[in-house]
Each structure stands twice: as C-alpha cells, then as structure tokens.
Amino acid sequence: MDSNREGPKVIAVTGGKGGTGKTTIAVNLAFYFSQAGRKVLLADCDVDAPSVATVLGVEMENGEEVRQFLPIFDENKCIRCGECSRACRMHAILHVPDKTPVLFPELCLGCRACAIVCPTDAVLDGRKVVGWVYEAKAYGIDLLIGELKLNERESEAIIKKVKEKAMRLSEERGYDLIIIDTAPGAHCDVALSLKDSDFVLAVTEPTPFGMHDLDLILELANLLKLRHAIVVNRADLPGDHQLLKEICEKNSSRLIGEVPVDDKVVRSHIMSRPLLLDFPDSPATKAILDLAKEIEEELGL
Amino acid sequence: MKEVVIVSGKGGVGKTTVSASLGWLMAERMKLVMVDVDVDAPNLSLVIGGSLKNSLMIEAAEKAFVFEEKCKGCGICSEKCPEEAIQIIGHKAVVSSLFCSGCGVCSLVCPEKAIELRLVANGRLNLYESHSGSVLLVGKLMIGESGSGKLVSEVKERARQVAKEKGADLVLIDGPPGAGCPAISAVSGATHAIMVTEPIPAAFKNLKRIFSIIRHFGANPGLIINKADLYEPIKQEEIYFAKKEGIEVLGEIPMDNSVPQSLALGMPVVSAFPDAPASIAIKKIFENLINFLEG
C-alpha cells in the first residue's frame, strides 16, 4: 500500500485503549461513505477479538484458511544432529538424542529456520491453520474479517493476509476507500495494521486511561511516519482537557471530532445495525457525520 | 499461593476498574501483589498509583543486527525474511526493528555472516508501593514492539518472586484485552481467571473466545457482568452461558457515573465513592470472590 499511488485511500481506525469505540466509529464511517456513493471495504484487523461482524449482524462463514509453515520431520532422512533445535529461537523444537526432534506447534512462528539449517533436507513443508479471513457484505459495504484461531498466537499472519486480500480485492473492484479497524494497544499487531495507511484516526475517551493510551498510539503513528488525527468519543465523560491539548501538541496531532455519550449507540449495537441507519438524528450520529466531513476534507475525497 | 487473572476478550469493558477496586478491598484483608500485564496499554497504576520504587528494563526480545562493513547487499536476507522486515538500501541490509520478530533466518542465510541476533530491551518493569501498602508491578512494552507474550511471562515470573519474598497470599493480575499471545500468556499458570464482560453482543462473543483459552489452561473461571443494566436479554444469555460452562457468576455491577468520576480522580471507585451503587456491588462481588478462592 504505497501512499503515492492511484487507488484507494486507506484509513486506519485505532485508539490505544480498548473499548473506546473504534469499531463503532469504523463501521459508521464505512456506512456513511458507502451511502455517499463510494466503494468501501471495511477490514477487521482486530484478529484476536474481531467485532465488526457482530456489530453489523453478519455471520462469519466459509472463511479462507490462513496457513503457516509448520515443520514435519522426515524420520528416514533425519540424522538426529539437533541443528534445527539450535536454530529455532522460539524454542519450538526439542532435540532428544537419537530421536527425531519433538515439535511444540503452538510455539512455531513458521519462519523456516529449521528447514534452512537442516543438513539432510529432513524438514518437510507442513502447514498449520492459524486462522481465517472471511468475506461478507453488509449495507453496501464489502467486509473482510480476520480471525485468529483459538489458542494460536500468530495474529500477524492473519493481519498480513487480511491486508493482502484487501489490496487484491481493491485491484479487482476499485475501492475508493479502505477502512481498517485495529486491535487495541500499541504493539506490533497494531503497527502492522497501521502500516502504509494514508490516515490514522485515533479514537479515544477523555478518561485518564484514554489519554494515557492515546499518547502511546500517536507515538506509534509518528514512528511509522503516518498522518493522524484524534476523535474523542464519549466526550462528556469527566476528563482533563488541558492534558488532551498537551498530547496533541507533543505528538503534532489534532482533534477533529467529539462524539457525545448517547444511549442510541448501545441500542444500535444490540440491534447489530449501523447507528447512522436507525438513529439519523441522534447526537452521536450528527457528531460522526461531522467527523466524516472532516475526514473527507483531510483526505481530499 | 493463589494467582488470579482478570481478562475480558473485548477491551474497555472494565477490567482495570474492577482490578483496582478488588485490589483495594483485598489489601485490607491480606498480603497482596498486584500486577498489570496489559503491557501495551498499562493503566492500573493510574488508579492504584503509589510511589515508584524501582524501574528496570526487560530484555525479552531478540532483533537482527547488521554488521555494515561485512554486508555486501546481496539481498538474500531480505528475500528470506518472513516478516518482510529487511530492505536493501544503498547496497546494505537495513532491518526495520519494529517488524523484526527475531526468528534469525536472516543470520542463517547470510553468506557473509554479517547478521547476528541480539537480545534487546522491549519493555520495562515498574514497581510501585501503593497507598494501601501492597506492591504493584507494571509491565510496559515499548511502543510498537513484539514479544508481548514473553514480556507478560517475564513480569508474572517476577511478581511470583516478589510475592514469595513478601509472603503474599495472592497475586492479582490485570490482564490484556483480546485472546491472542499476551492474553494467552496472562492466563497461563493462573489458578483463577475472572472474566469481566458487558451485556452487549461484541463483548459476549469475545467472552466466549477468552473462555476457551481459560478452559484450555484449566484455571477456575469466574464472571463479573459490568454495566449490567445495558441490556437484560444478553445479560441473561451470559448468565446462562456461565452456568452451562461451569463458570462461577460472581456478580453484576450497575451503570454508575461514579465509575468515570473515580477514574478522573485517579482512585478506585470503592475508595472514592464507597456508597455508590457500583461500589456496593463490587464489595458484594469481593465477598463472593473470597469464597470462590477458598472453595
């Protein structure tokens, strides 16, 4: 996803703290842009707790498996030298003298170091399923949803697959806009989800937790040299406005929207439908529409 | 020694709010070590606070380093790197440490032996002494870093040591959201895993995900329903799910403005507003939790 190309604009919706309303904002922005006549893809990269499908009331069915390399040891070729075990920095391979190596599949990163060092080509190309990518459609929005298989740790593989597929679909279908919903936090999965996007929208709340984690996520966006702005959700919760100002200044970011506490948001989640569809006049809807216009201006849409 | 971890699946449902208040109540009854392993967004110290006694770097990640003078820019490392974390810039391999997972493939394939793996700091461990006298250990991952699962394990290991030294009865762990690598590491080894949820669809769905992890590790599962009056039918479904799966329902917390107000004050709600409906509910949950831990 090169930012200097002709093609879709990519907006990543993130926030640092969990539960600040990332998915709510991402889903409703996608709905707005789609209603406004744009071709929109919404991609859920919060692969270990995906919520986009739930919020929009669609089933996750017939997902494409995401597979990763997992070594199989050829008993006949293996000379029990232990090279593979020493090369594996994840400690997924145990060398037992005079036996074929013992593998701990849940620790395997799929890097192939074992296969590279094996002197007798005894490491065969096995595969394990680490998760799925689902395609769906709702309210005119194309959806891609990544899901990590339970008890697997390789979330990065799923995120990569979601992003790859997003780009492939975009070539076929010509999206105007790709909106990426990320996991909470500011770790490598979030970095991978944000990478190469045109614009990062950090959704936060005014509480000390929200502010603390906002600072972290903006720092990450700066590390990745991405353009960013802030939306404060549940803006009327008690908080420190001076602190927000300081965080904006420190990270060269700006506030482009404030969404008030509004019980219609919870109603929309319970109905599993977009807020904008059922509650066009609610205060949160109005704030999200204002936010969408800010984003249009920011990205020159 | 009991090790209790608070998790949720979905983020922002009240893990830290619940952990802070339960920790505050527990400290009155027993010797306690509190731990925050939401390593990429740790917030517990903001409400438990106290004074920072000690801070040290944790080296729980390996990264590739290129010896520039040896590198000939052949590009084999870049081609083989499973994370696409190496680029050849000006005939030299340049590692993007943000995306390097430390697998070491580059060093194995490099014909010039120009790459080595080095242990690097990817996090920090802060030790606080809280107002209530208990110890709080906070793990903090550096921005954008990998290895959060290893860092979680490392912080928990230190917490166990501190608990042993202090003769603590209990380690209370505020966990990360999700059901991925850090959450798995947080749940692993816990005697009890308390799930916090809300009665909305996305929280319920991800509650089921984290429960599968808890069941896999065999911790005794408990459930707290936060903002319980959001939607009665899903609350009932969650309670039904808990009963069916053998999860102890420890109680419900109503929606209460005292909670965000207490956060703004930087205090657990049970200490800032002891008579607020949420505080009364958490005290009841606390009594249930004590029985659950003893049972």
Coordinates of C-alpha atoms in Angstrom, one line a residue:
Chain A
M1 CA 0.0 0.0 0.0
D2 CA 2.1 2.9 -1.3
S3 CA 0.7 6.3 -0.4
N4 CA 1.7 7.8 -3.7
R5 CA -0.3 5.5 -5.8
E6 CA -3.6 5.9 -7.6
G7 CA -6.0 3.8 -5.7
P8 CA -8.0 3.6 -2.5
K9 CA -7.4 5.9 0.4
V10 CA -6.6 3.8 3.5
I11 CA -7.9 4.9 6.8
A12 CA -6.8 3.0 9.9
V13 CA -9.1 3.4 13.0
T14 CA -7.2 2.7 16.2
G15 CA -7.0 4.2 19.7
G16 CA -4.7 2.6 22.2
K17 CA -7.2 1.8 24.9
G18 CA -9.7 -0.9 24.4
G19 CA -13.4 -0.2 24.2
T20 CA -13.2 3.4 23.2
G21 CA -15.4 2.9 20.2
K22 CA -13.0 2.0 17.4
T23 CA -15.4 -0.4 15.8
T24 CA -18.4 1.8 16.3
I25 CA -16.7 4.7 14.5
A26 CA -15.1 2.5 11.8
V27 CA -18.4 0.8 11.0
N28 CA -20.4 4.0 10.9
L29 CA -17.8 5.9 8.8
A30 CA -17.9 3.0 6.4
F31 CA -21.7 3.2 6.2
Y32 CA -21.6 6.9 5.7
F33 CA -19.1 6.7 2.8
S34 CA -20.9 3.8 1.2
Q35 CA -24.2 5.7 1.3
A36 CA -22.4 8.7 -0.2
G37 CA -21.8 6.6 -3.3
R38 CA -18.2 5.4 -2.6
K39 CA -16.9 1.9 -2.9
V40 CA -15.9 1.0 0.6
L41 CA -14.0 -2.0 2.1
L42 CA -14.1 -2.4 5.8
A43 CA -11.3 -4.7 7.1
D44 CA -11.3 -6.0 10.7
C45 CA -7.7 -6.4 11.8
D46 CA -8.5 -6.9 15.5
V47 CA -8.0 -10.6 14.8
D48 CA -7.9 -11.9 18.3
A49 CA -11.2 -10.1 19.2
P50 CA -13.0 -9.3 16.0
S51 CA -16.2 -7.3 16.4
V52 CA -17.1 -5.8 13.0
A53 CA -19.3 -8.8 12.0
T54 CA -21.1 -8.8 15.4
V55 CA -21.7 -5.0 15.2
L56 CA -23.1 -5.3 11.7
G57 CA -25.0 -8.6 12.3
V58 CA -23.4 -10.7 9.7
E59 CA -22.2 -14.3 10.0
M60 CA -18.6 -15.2 9.6
E61 CA -18.9 -18.2 7.3
N62 CA -16.8 -20.0 4.8
G63 CA -13.6 -18.3 5.8
E64 CA -10.4 -18.8 3.8
E65 CA -7.9 -20.6 5.9
V66 CA -4.7 -18.8 6.8
R67 CA -2.0 -21.4 6.9
Q68 CA 1.5 -21.2 8.0
F69 CA 4.6 -23.3 7.6
L70 CA 5.0 -26.0 10.3
P71 CA 7.9 -28.4 10.0
I72 CA 7.4 -32.1 9.6
F73 CA 10.5 -34.2 10.3
D74 CA 11.3 -37.0 7.9
E75 CA 12.3 -39.8 10.1
N76 CA 14.3 -41.6 7.4
K77 CA 16.4 -38.5 6.4
C78 CA 16.9 -37.1 9.9
I79 CA 20.3 -37.8 11.3
R80 CA 19.4 -36.5 14.8
C81 CA 22.0 -33.8 14.8
G82 CA 20.0 -31.2 16.6
E83 CA 20.8 -28.3 14.2
C84 CA 17.1 -27.5 13.8
S85 CA 16.6 -27.2 17.6
R86 CA 19.5 -24.9 17.9
A87 CA 18.4 -22.7 15.1
C88 CA 14.8 -22.3 16.4
R89 CA 14.9 -19.2 18.5
M90 CA 11.3 -19.7 19.6
H91 CA 12.3 -22.9 21.4
A92 CA 9.6 -24.8 19.4
I93 CA 11.9 -27.8 18.7
L94 CA 13.3 -30.1 21.3
H95 CA 16.3 -32.1 20.4
V96 CA 16.2 -35.5 22.0
P97 CA 19.4 -37.6 21.4
D98 CA 19.0 -40.4 19.0
K99 CA 15.3 -39.4 18.2
T100 CA 13.6 -37.3 15.6
P101 CA 13.0 -33.8 17.0
V102 CA 10.0 -33.1 19.2
L103 CA 7.9 -30.2 17.9
F104 CA 5.8 -27.8 20.0
P105 CA 3.5 -26.5 17.3
E106 CA 2.0 -23.7 19.3
L107 CA 5.4 -22.0 19.7
C108 CA 6.3 -22.3 16.0
L109 CA 6.5 -19.0 14.2
G110 CA 6.6 -20.5 10.7
C111 CA 10.0 -18.9 9.9
R112 CA 11.6 -22.0 8.4
A113 CA 14.9 -21.6 10.2
C114 CA 14.8 -25.3 10.9
A115 CA 14.4 -26.2 7.2
I116 CA 17.2 -23.8 6.3
V117 CA 19.8 -25.3 8.6
C118 CA 18.9 -29.0 8.2
P119 CA 21.9 -30.6 6.5
T120 CA 19.9 -33.6 5.1
D121 CA 16.7 -31.8 3.9
A122 CA 14.8 -33.8 6.5
V123 CA 12.5 -30.9 7.3
L124 CA 9.4 -31.2 5.2
D125 CA 6.9 -28.5 4.3
G126 CA 3.9 -29.0 6.7
R127 CA 1.2 -26.5 7.3
K128 CA -0.9 -25.4 10.3
V129 CA -4.1 -23.4 10.2
V130 CA -3.6 -20.3 12.3
G131 CA -6.9 -18.5 11.5
W132 CA -9.3 -17.4 8.8
V133 CA -10.2 -14.5 6.6
Y134 CA -13.9 -14.1 6.0
E135 CA -15.6 -12.1 3.2
A136 CA -19.0 -10.6 3.7
K137 CA -21.2 -7.7 2.6
A138 CA -23.5 -5.5 4.7
Y139 CA -25.3 -2.3 3.8
G140 CA -23.4 -1.9 0.6
I141 CA -20.0 -2.2 2.4
D142 CA -17.6 -5.0 1.5
L143 CA -16.2 -6.6 4.6
L144 CA -13.0 -8.6 5.3
I145 CA -12.7 -10.1 8.7
G146 CA -9.6 -11.7 10.1
E147 CA -10.0 -14.2 13.0
L148 CA -7.1 -15.8 14.9
K149 CA -7.7 -19.5 15.7
L150 CA -8.2 -20.0 19.4
N151 CA -5.0 -20.9 21.3
E152 CA -2.9 -19.7 18.3
R153 CA -0.5 -16.8 18.7
E154 CA 0.3 -15.9 15.2
S155 CA -2.0 -12.9 14.8
E156 CA 0.5 -11.2 12.5
A157 CA -0.1 -13.8 9.8
I158 CA -3.8 -13.2 9.8
I159 CA -3.4 -9.4 9.7
K160 CA -1.0 -9.7 6.7
K161 CA -3.5 -12.0 4.9
V162 CA -6.3 -9.5 5.5
K163 CA -4.2 -6.6 4.2
E164 CA -3.0 -8.6 1.2
K165 CA -6.5 -9.7 0.3
A166 CA -7.8 -6.1 0.8
M167 CA -5.3 -5.0 -1.8
R168 CA -6.1 -7.8 -4.2
L169 CA -9.9 -7.1 -4.0
S170 CA -9.2 -3.4 -4.4
E171 CA -7.5 -4.1 -7.7
E172 CA -10.4 -6.2 -8.9
R173 CA -13.2 -3.9 -7.6
G174 CA -11.6 -0.5 -7.5
Y175 CA -12.4 0.7 -4.0
D176 CA -12.4 4.4 -3.2
L177 CA -11.8 3.7 0.4
I178 CA -10.4 1.0 2.7
I179 CA -11.1 1.4 6.4
I180 CA -9.1 -0.8 8.8
D181 CA -10.3 -1.5 12.3
T182 CA -7.3 -2.4 14.5
A183 CA -6.8 -4.1 17.9
P184 CA -6.4 -2.0 21.0
G185 CA -2.8 -1.4 22.3
A186 CA 0.3 -0.1 20.6
H187 CA 2.1 -3.4 19.9
C188 CA 3.4 -4.9 16.7
D189 CA 0.0 -6.2 15.6
V190 CA -1.3 -2.6 15.7
A191 CA 1.9 -1.4 14.0
L192 CA 1.3 -3.9 11.2
S193 CA -2.4 -2.9 10.8
L194 CA -1.5 0.8 10.6
K195 CA 1.5 0.4 8.3
D196 CA 1.1 2.1 4.9
S197 CA -2.2 3.7 5.6
D198 CA -2.9 7.2 4.4
F199 CA -4.5 8.4 7.6
V200 CA -4.7 7.2 11.2
L201 CA -7.8 8.0 13.2
A202 CA -7.2 7.6 16.9
V203 CA -10.4 7.1 18.8
T204 CA -10.1 7.8 22.5
E205 CA -12.1 8.9 25.5
P206 CA -11.4 11.7 27.9
T207 CA -10.6 9.5 30.9
P208 CA -7.0 9.3 32.2
F209 CA -6.8 5.7 30.7
G210 CA -7.9 7.0 27.3
M211 CA -5.4 9.9 27.4
H212 CA -2.5 7.7 28.6
D213 CA -3.1 5.2 25.8
L214 CA -3.8 7.9 23.2
D215 CA -0.3 9.2 23.8
L216 CA 1.2 5.8 23.1
I217 CA -0.7 5.2 19.9
L218 CA 0.2 8.6 18.5
E219 CA 3.8 7.9 19.3
L220 CA 3.5 4.7 17.3
A221 CA 1.8 6.5 14.4
N222 CA 4.7 9.0 14.4
L223 CA 7.3 6.2 14.5
L224 CA 5.6 4.8 11.3
K225 CA 5.5 8.4 9.8
L226 CA 1.8 8.3 9.3
R227 CA -0.6 11.2 9.2
H228 CA -3.0 11.2 12.2
A229 CA -5.8 12.9 14.0
I230 CA -7.9 12.3 17.1
V231 CA -11.6 11.8 17.8
V232 CA -12.7 11.9 21.4
N233 CA -15.6 9.5 22.0
R234 CA -18.0 9.8 25.0
A235 CA -16.6 13.3 25.1
D236 CA -18.8 14.3 28.1
L237 CA -17.1 11.8 30.4
P238 CA -15.0 13.6 33.1
G239 CA -11.5 14.2 31.9
D240 CA -8.7 16.7 31.6
H241 CA -8.9 18.9 28.5
Q242 CA -5.5 20.5 29.2
L243 CA -3.9 17.1 29.0
L244 CA -5.5 16.4 25.6
K245 CA -4.1 19.7 24.4
E246 CA -0.7 18.7 25.6
I247 CA -0.8 15.3 24.0
C248 CA -1.9 16.9 20.7
E249 CA 1.0 19.3 20.8
K250 CA 3.5 16.7 21.8
N251 CA 2.6 14.4 19.0
S252 CA 1.7 17.0 16.4
S253 CA -1.8 15.7 16.2
R254 CA -5.2 17.5 16.1
L255 CA -8.7 16.9 17.4
I256 CA -11.1 16.5 14.5
G257 CA -14.2 15.3 16.3
E258 CA -16.0 14.8 19.5
V259 CA -18.8 12.2 19.9
P260 CA -21.1 12.6 22.9
V261 CA -22.3 9.9 25.2
D262 CA -25.5 8.7 23.5
D263 CA -27.6 5.6 24.5
K264 CA -28.5 5.1 20.9
V265 CA -25.0 3.8 20.3
V266 CA -25.7 0.9 22.7
R267 CA -29.2 0.4 21.1
S268 CA -27.5 0.1 17.7
H269 CA -25.1 -2.5 19.0
I270 CA -27.9 -4.5 20.5
M271 CA -29.8 -4.3 17.1
S272 CA -26.5 -5.2 15.3
R273 CA -27.1 -2.4 12.8
P274 CA -25.3 0.9 12.0
L275 CA -26.2 3.7 14.3
L276 CA -26.5 6.1 11.3
L277 CA -29.1 3.9 9.7
D278 CA -31.6 3.7 12.6
F279 CA -30.9 6.9 14.5
P280 CA -30.2 9.6 11.9
D281 CA -31.0 12.4 14.3
S282 CA -29.2 11.2 17.4
P283 CA -26.4 13.4 18.8
A284 CA -23.8 10.7 18.2
T285 CA -24.9 10.3 14.5
K286 CA -24.5 14.0 14.0
A287 CA -21.1 14.0 15.5
I288 CA -20.0 11.1 13.3
L289 CA -21.3 12.9 10.2
D290 CA -19.3 16.0 11.1
L291 CA -16.3 13.7 11.6
A292 CA -16.8 12.1 8.2
K293 CA -16.8 15.6 6.6
E294 CA -13.6 16.4 8.4
I295 CA -12.0 13.2 7.0
E296 CA -13.2 14.0 3.5
E297 CA -11.5 17.3 3.7
E298 CA -8.4 15.9 5.3
L299 CA -8.0 13.3 2.5
G300 CA -9.4 15.4 -0.3
L301 CA -12.1 12.9 -1.0
Chain B
M1 CA -0.4 -19.1 46.7
K2 CA -3.4 -18.1 44.6
E3 CA -2.9 -16.3 41.2
V4 CA -6.0 -14.5 40.0
V5 CA -6.1 -13.0 36.5
I6 CA -8.7 -10.6 35.2
V7 CA -9.4 -10.8 31.5
S8 CA -12.3 -10.0 29.1
G9 CA -11.7 -10.7 25.4
K10 CA -13.2 -7.4 24.3
G11 CA -11.3 -4.3 25.5
G12 CA -12.8 -1.4 27.5
V13 CA -15.3 -3.4 29.5
G14 CA -13.9 -2.6 32.9
K15 CA -11.0 -4.9 33.7
T16 CA -8.9 -2.2 35.2
T17 CA -11.8 -0.6 37.1
V18 CA -12.6 -4.0 38.6
S19 CA -9.0 -4.9 39.3
A20 CA -8.3 -1.6 41.0
S21 CA -11.3 -1.9 43.3
L22 CA -10.9 -5.6 44.1
G23 CA -7.2 -5.0 44.8
W24 CA -8.0 -2.1 47.1
L25 CA -10.5 -4.2 49.0
M26 CA -8.2 -7.2 49.2
A27 CA -5.3 -5.2 50.6
E28 CA -7.4 -4.7 53.7
R29 CA -7.6 -8.4 54.3
M30 CA -4.4 -10.0 53.0
K31 CA -0.9 -9.6 51.7
L32 CA -1.2 -8.9 48.1
V33 CA 0.9 -8.3 45.0
M34 CA -0.9 -6.6 42.1
V35 CA 0.3 -6.9 38.5
D36 CA -0.6 -5.1 35.4
V37 CA 0.3 -7.2 32.3
D38 CA -1.8 -5.1 29.8
V39 CA 1.8 -4.4 28.7
D40 CA 1.0 -2.3 25.7
A41 CA -1.5 0.0 27.5
P42 CA -1.0 -0.5 31.2
N43 CA -3.4 1.7 33.2
L44 CA -3.6 0.2 36.7
S45 CA -1.0 2.5 38.2
L46 CA -3.2 5.4 37.2
V47 CA -5.8 4.4 39.7
I48 CA -3.7 2.4 42.2
G49 CA -0.7 4.6 42.0
G50 CA 1.5 5.0 45.0
S51 CA 5.2 5.7 44.6
L52 CA 7.5 4.3 42.0
K53 CA 10.2 2.3 43.9
N54 CA 12.0 0.7 41.1
S55 CA 12.1 0.6 37.3
L56 CA 14.2 -1.7 35.2
M57 CA 14.5 -2.6 31.5
I58 CA 13.4 -6.1 30.4
E59 CA 15.1 -7.8 27.6
A60 CA 12.5 -10.2 26.2
A61 CA 13.1 -9.8 22.5
E62 CA 15.8 -10.6 20.0
K63 CA 16.4 -8.5 17.0
A64 CA 18.6 -8.8 13.9
F65 CA 21.7 -6.5 13.7
V66 CA 23.7 -6.0 10.5
F67 CA 27.5 -5.5 10.5
E68 CA 27.6 -2.9 7.8
E69 CA 31.3 -3.5 7.0
K70 CA 30.6 -7.2 6.3
C71 CA 27.3 -6.7 4.4
K72 CA 27.6 -6.9 0.6
G73 CA 24.0 -6.0 -0.1
C74 CA 23.2 -9.3 -1.8
G75 CA 19.6 -9.2 -0.6
I76 CA 19.2 -12.9 0.4
C77 CA 18.2 -11.9 3.9
S78 CA 15.5 -9.5 2.6
E79 CA 14.2 -12.2 0.4
K80 CA 14.0 -14.9 3.1
C81 CA 12.8 -12.7 6.0
P82 CA 9.3 -14.0 6.8
E83 CA 8.3 -10.6 8.3
E84 CA 9.5 -8.6 5.3
A85 CA 11.4 -6.6 7.8
I86 CA 14.7 -6.2 5.8
Q87 CA 15.3 -3.8 3.0
I88 CA 18.4 -3.2 0.9
I89 CA 19.1 0.5 1.0
G90 CA 22.3 1.8 -0.6
H91 CA 23.7 -1.8 -1.0
K92 CA 23.3 -2.5 2.7
A93 CA 20.7 -4.5 4.6
V94 CA 18.6 -2.4 6.8
V95 CA 16.4 -4.0 9.5
S96 CA 13.1 -2.4 10.5
S97 CA 13.3 -3.4 14.1
L98 CA 9.6 -2.7 14.5
F99 CA 8.7 -5.6 12.3
C100 CA 11.6 -8.0 13.1
S101 CA 10.4 -11.0 15.1
G102 CA 13.8 -12.2 16.0
C103 CA 13.5 -15.5 14.2
G104 CA 17.1 -15.4 13.0
V105 CA 16.5 -16.6 9.4
C106 CA 18.5 -13.7 8.1
S107 CA 21.6 -14.6 10.1
L108 CA 21.3 -18.2 8.9
V109 CA 21.1 -17.4 5.2
C110 CA 23.6 -14.5 5.1
P111 CA 26.6 -15.8 3.1
E112 CA 28.9 -13.1 4.7
K113 CA 27.9 -13.9 8.3
A114 CA 27.0 -10.2 8.5
I115 CA 23.9 -10.5 10.7
E116 CA 23.6 -11.5 14.3
L117 CA 20.7 -11.7 16.7
R118 CA 21.0 -9.6 19.9
L119 CA 18.9 -9.6 23.0
V120 CA 17.2 -6.2 23.2
A121 CA 15.1 -4.4 25.8
N122 CA 11.5 -4.5 24.6
G123 CA 9.9 -3.4 27.8
R124 CA 10.1 -2.1 31.3
L125 CA 9.1 -3.3 34.7
N126 CA 8.0 -0.7 37.2
L127 CA 7.5 -1.5 40.8
Y128 CA 5.2 0.7 42.9
E129 CA 4.3 0.7 46.5
S130 CA 0.6 1.5 46.6
H131 CA -1.1 3.7 49.2
S132 CA -2.7 0.6 50.7
G133 CA 0.7 -0.9 51.3
S134 CA 0.5 -3.6 48.6
V135 CA 3.0 -3.9 45.8
L136 CA 2.1 -3.1 42.2
L137 CA 4.2 -4.4 39.3
V138 CA 3.6 -2.9 35.9
G139 CA 4.9 -4.4 32.7
K140 CA 5.3 -1.9 29.9
L141 CA 6.0 -2.9 26.3
M142 CA 8.0 -0.3 24.2
I143 CA 5.9 1.3 21.5
G144 CA 5.3 -1.0 18.5
E145 CA 7.4 -3.8 20.0
S146 CA 6.8 -7.5 19.6
G147 CA 7.3 -10.1 22.2
S148 CA 4.4 -9.0 24.4
G149 CA 3.7 -12.6 25.4
K150 CA 7.3 -13.2 26.6
L151 CA 7.2 -9.9 28.4
V152 CA 3.9 -10.9 30.1
S153 CA 5.5 -14.2 31.2
E154 CA 8.6 -12.4 32.5
V155 CA 6.6 -9.8 34.5
K156 CA 4.5 -12.6 36.0
E157 CA 7.6 -14.6 37.0
R158 CA 9.0 -11.5 38.8
A159 CA 5.7 -11.0 40.5
R160 CA 5.8 -14.5 41.8
Q161 CA 9.2 -13.9 43.2
V162 CA 8.1 -10.7 44.9
A163 CA 5.1 -12.4 46.3
K164 CA 7.3 -15.1 47.8
E165 CA 9.7 -12.6 49.3
K166 CA 6.8 -10.6 50.8
G167 CA 5.0 -13.7 52.0
A168 CA 1.9 -12.6 50.0
D169 CA -1.2 -14.8 49.8
L170 CA -2.3 -13.7 46.5
V171 CA -1.2 -12.3 43.1
L172 CA -3.9 -10.3 41.4
I173 CA -3.2 -9.7 37.7
D174 CA -4.9 -7.2 35.5
G175 CA -4.7 -8.8 32.0
P176 CA -4.7 -7.5 28.4
P177 CA -7.7 -7.5 26.1
G178 CA -8.1 -9.9 23.3
A179 CA -7.4 -13.7 23.2
G180 CA -4.1 -13.6 21.4
C181 CA -0.5 -14.0 22.5
P182 CA -0.4 -11.7 25.5
A183 CA -3.8 -12.9 26.8
I184 CA -2.7 -16.5 26.5
S185 CA 0.5 -15.7 28.5
A186 CA -1.6 -13.9 31.1
V187 CA -4.0 -16.8 31.6
S188 CA -1.3 -19.5 31.6
G189 CA -0.4 -20.5 35.1
A190 CA -3.3 -18.7 36.9
T191 CA -5.3 -20.6 39.5
H192 CA -8.3 -18.5 38.9
A193 CA -9.4 -16.4 35.8
I194 CA -12.1 -13.8 36.3
M195 CA -13.8 -12.6 33.1
V196 CA -15.3 -9.1 33.0
T197 CA -17.9 -8.5 30.4
E198 CA -20.8 -6.2 29.4
P199 CA -24.2 -7.4 28.1
I200 CA -23.6 -6.3 24.5
P201 CA -23.1 -8.7 21.6
A202 CA -19.4 -7.9 20.8
A203 CA -18.5 -8.4 24.5
F204 CA -20.4 -11.7 24.7
K205 CA -18.8 -13.0 21.6
N206 CA -15.3 -12.2 22.8
L207 CA -16.0 -13.5 26.3
K208 CA -16.6 -16.9 24.7
R209 CA -13.2 -16.7 22.9
I210 CA -11.3 -15.9 26.1
F211 CA -13.2 -18.6 28.0
S212 CA -11.8 -21.2 25.5
I213 CA -8.3 -20.1 26.4
I214 CA -9.1 -20.3 30.1
R215 CA -10.6 -23.7 29.8
H216 CA -7.5 -24.8 27.8
F217 CA -5.2 -23.9 30.7
G218 CA -7.6 -25.2 33.4
A219 CA -7.9 -22.1 35.6
N220 CA -11.0 -21.9 37.7
P221 CA -13.3 -19.5 35.8
G222 CA -15.4 -16.7 37.3
L223 CA -17.6 -14.0 35.7
I224 CA -18.4 -10.4 36.5
I225 CA -21.0 -8.5 34.4
N226 CA -20.2 -4.8 34.2
K227 CA -22.8 -2.2 33.2
A228 CA -25.2 -5.0 33.8
D229 CA -28.3 -2.9 33.1
L230 CA -27.2 -2.1 29.5
Y231 CA -29.4 -4.9 28.1
E232 CA -31.3 -7.5 30.1
P233 CA -31.7 -10.3 27.4
I234 CA -27.9 -10.5 26.7
K235 CA -27.2 -10.4 30.4
Q236 CA -29.4 -13.4 30.8
E237 CA -27.7 -15.2 27.9
E238 CA -24.3 -14.5 29.5
I239 CA -25.5 -15.9 32.8
Y240 CA -27.0 -18.9 31.1
F241 CA -23.7 -19.5 29.2
A242 CA -21.8 -19.2 32.5
K243 CA -24.0 -21.7 34.3
K244 CA -23.8 -24.2 31.4
E245 CA -20.0 -24.0 31.2
G246 CA -19.4 -24.2 35.0
I247 CA -18.3 -20.6 35.4
E248 CA -18.9 -19.0 38.8
V249 CA -21.1 -15.9 38.4
L250 CA -19.5 -13.5 41.0
G251 CA -21.9 -10.7 40.5
E252 CA -23.1 -7.7 38.5
I253 CA -22.1 -4.0 38.5
P254 CA -24.7 -1.4 37.5
M255 CA -24.0 1.5 35.3
D256 CA -22.9 4.3 37.6
N257 CA -21.4 7.7 36.9
S258 CA -19.3 7.3 40.0
V259 CA -17.0 5.0 38.0
P260 CA -15.8 7.5 35.4
Q261 CA -15.7 10.2 38.1
S262 CA -13.4 8.0 40.3
L263 CA -11.2 7.3 37.3
A264 CA -10.9 11.1 36.7
L265 CA -9.8 11.4 40.4
G266 CA -7.3 8.6 39.9
M267 CA -8.9 6.4 42.6
P268 CA -10.6 3.0 42.7
V269 CA -14.4 3.7 42.8
V270 CA -14.7 1.7 46.1
S271 CA -12.3 4.2 47.8
A272 CA -13.5 7.4 46.1
F273 CA -17.3 6.7 46.4
P274 CA -17.7 3.9 48.9
D275 CA -21.5 4.2 49.0
A276 CA -22.1 4.5 45.2
P277 CA -24.2 1.7 43.7
A278 CA -21.1 0.4 41.7
S279 CA -19.0 0.3 44.9
I280 CA -21.7 -1.6 46.9
A281 CA -21.9 -4.1 44.0
I282 CA -18.1 -4.5 43.9
K283 CA -17.9 -5.1 47.6
K284 CA -20.5 -7.9 47.2
I285 CA -18.5 -9.3 44.3
F286 CA -15.4 -9.2 46.5
E287 CA -17.0 -11.3 49.2
N288 CA -18.1 -13.8 46.5
L289 CA -14.6 -13.8 45.1
I290 CA -13.1 -14.6 48.5
N291 CA -15.5 -17.6 48.9
F292 CA -14.7 -18.6 45.3
L293 CA -11.0 -18.5 46.0
E294 CA -11.3 -20.6 49.2
G295 CA -13.8 -23.0 47.7

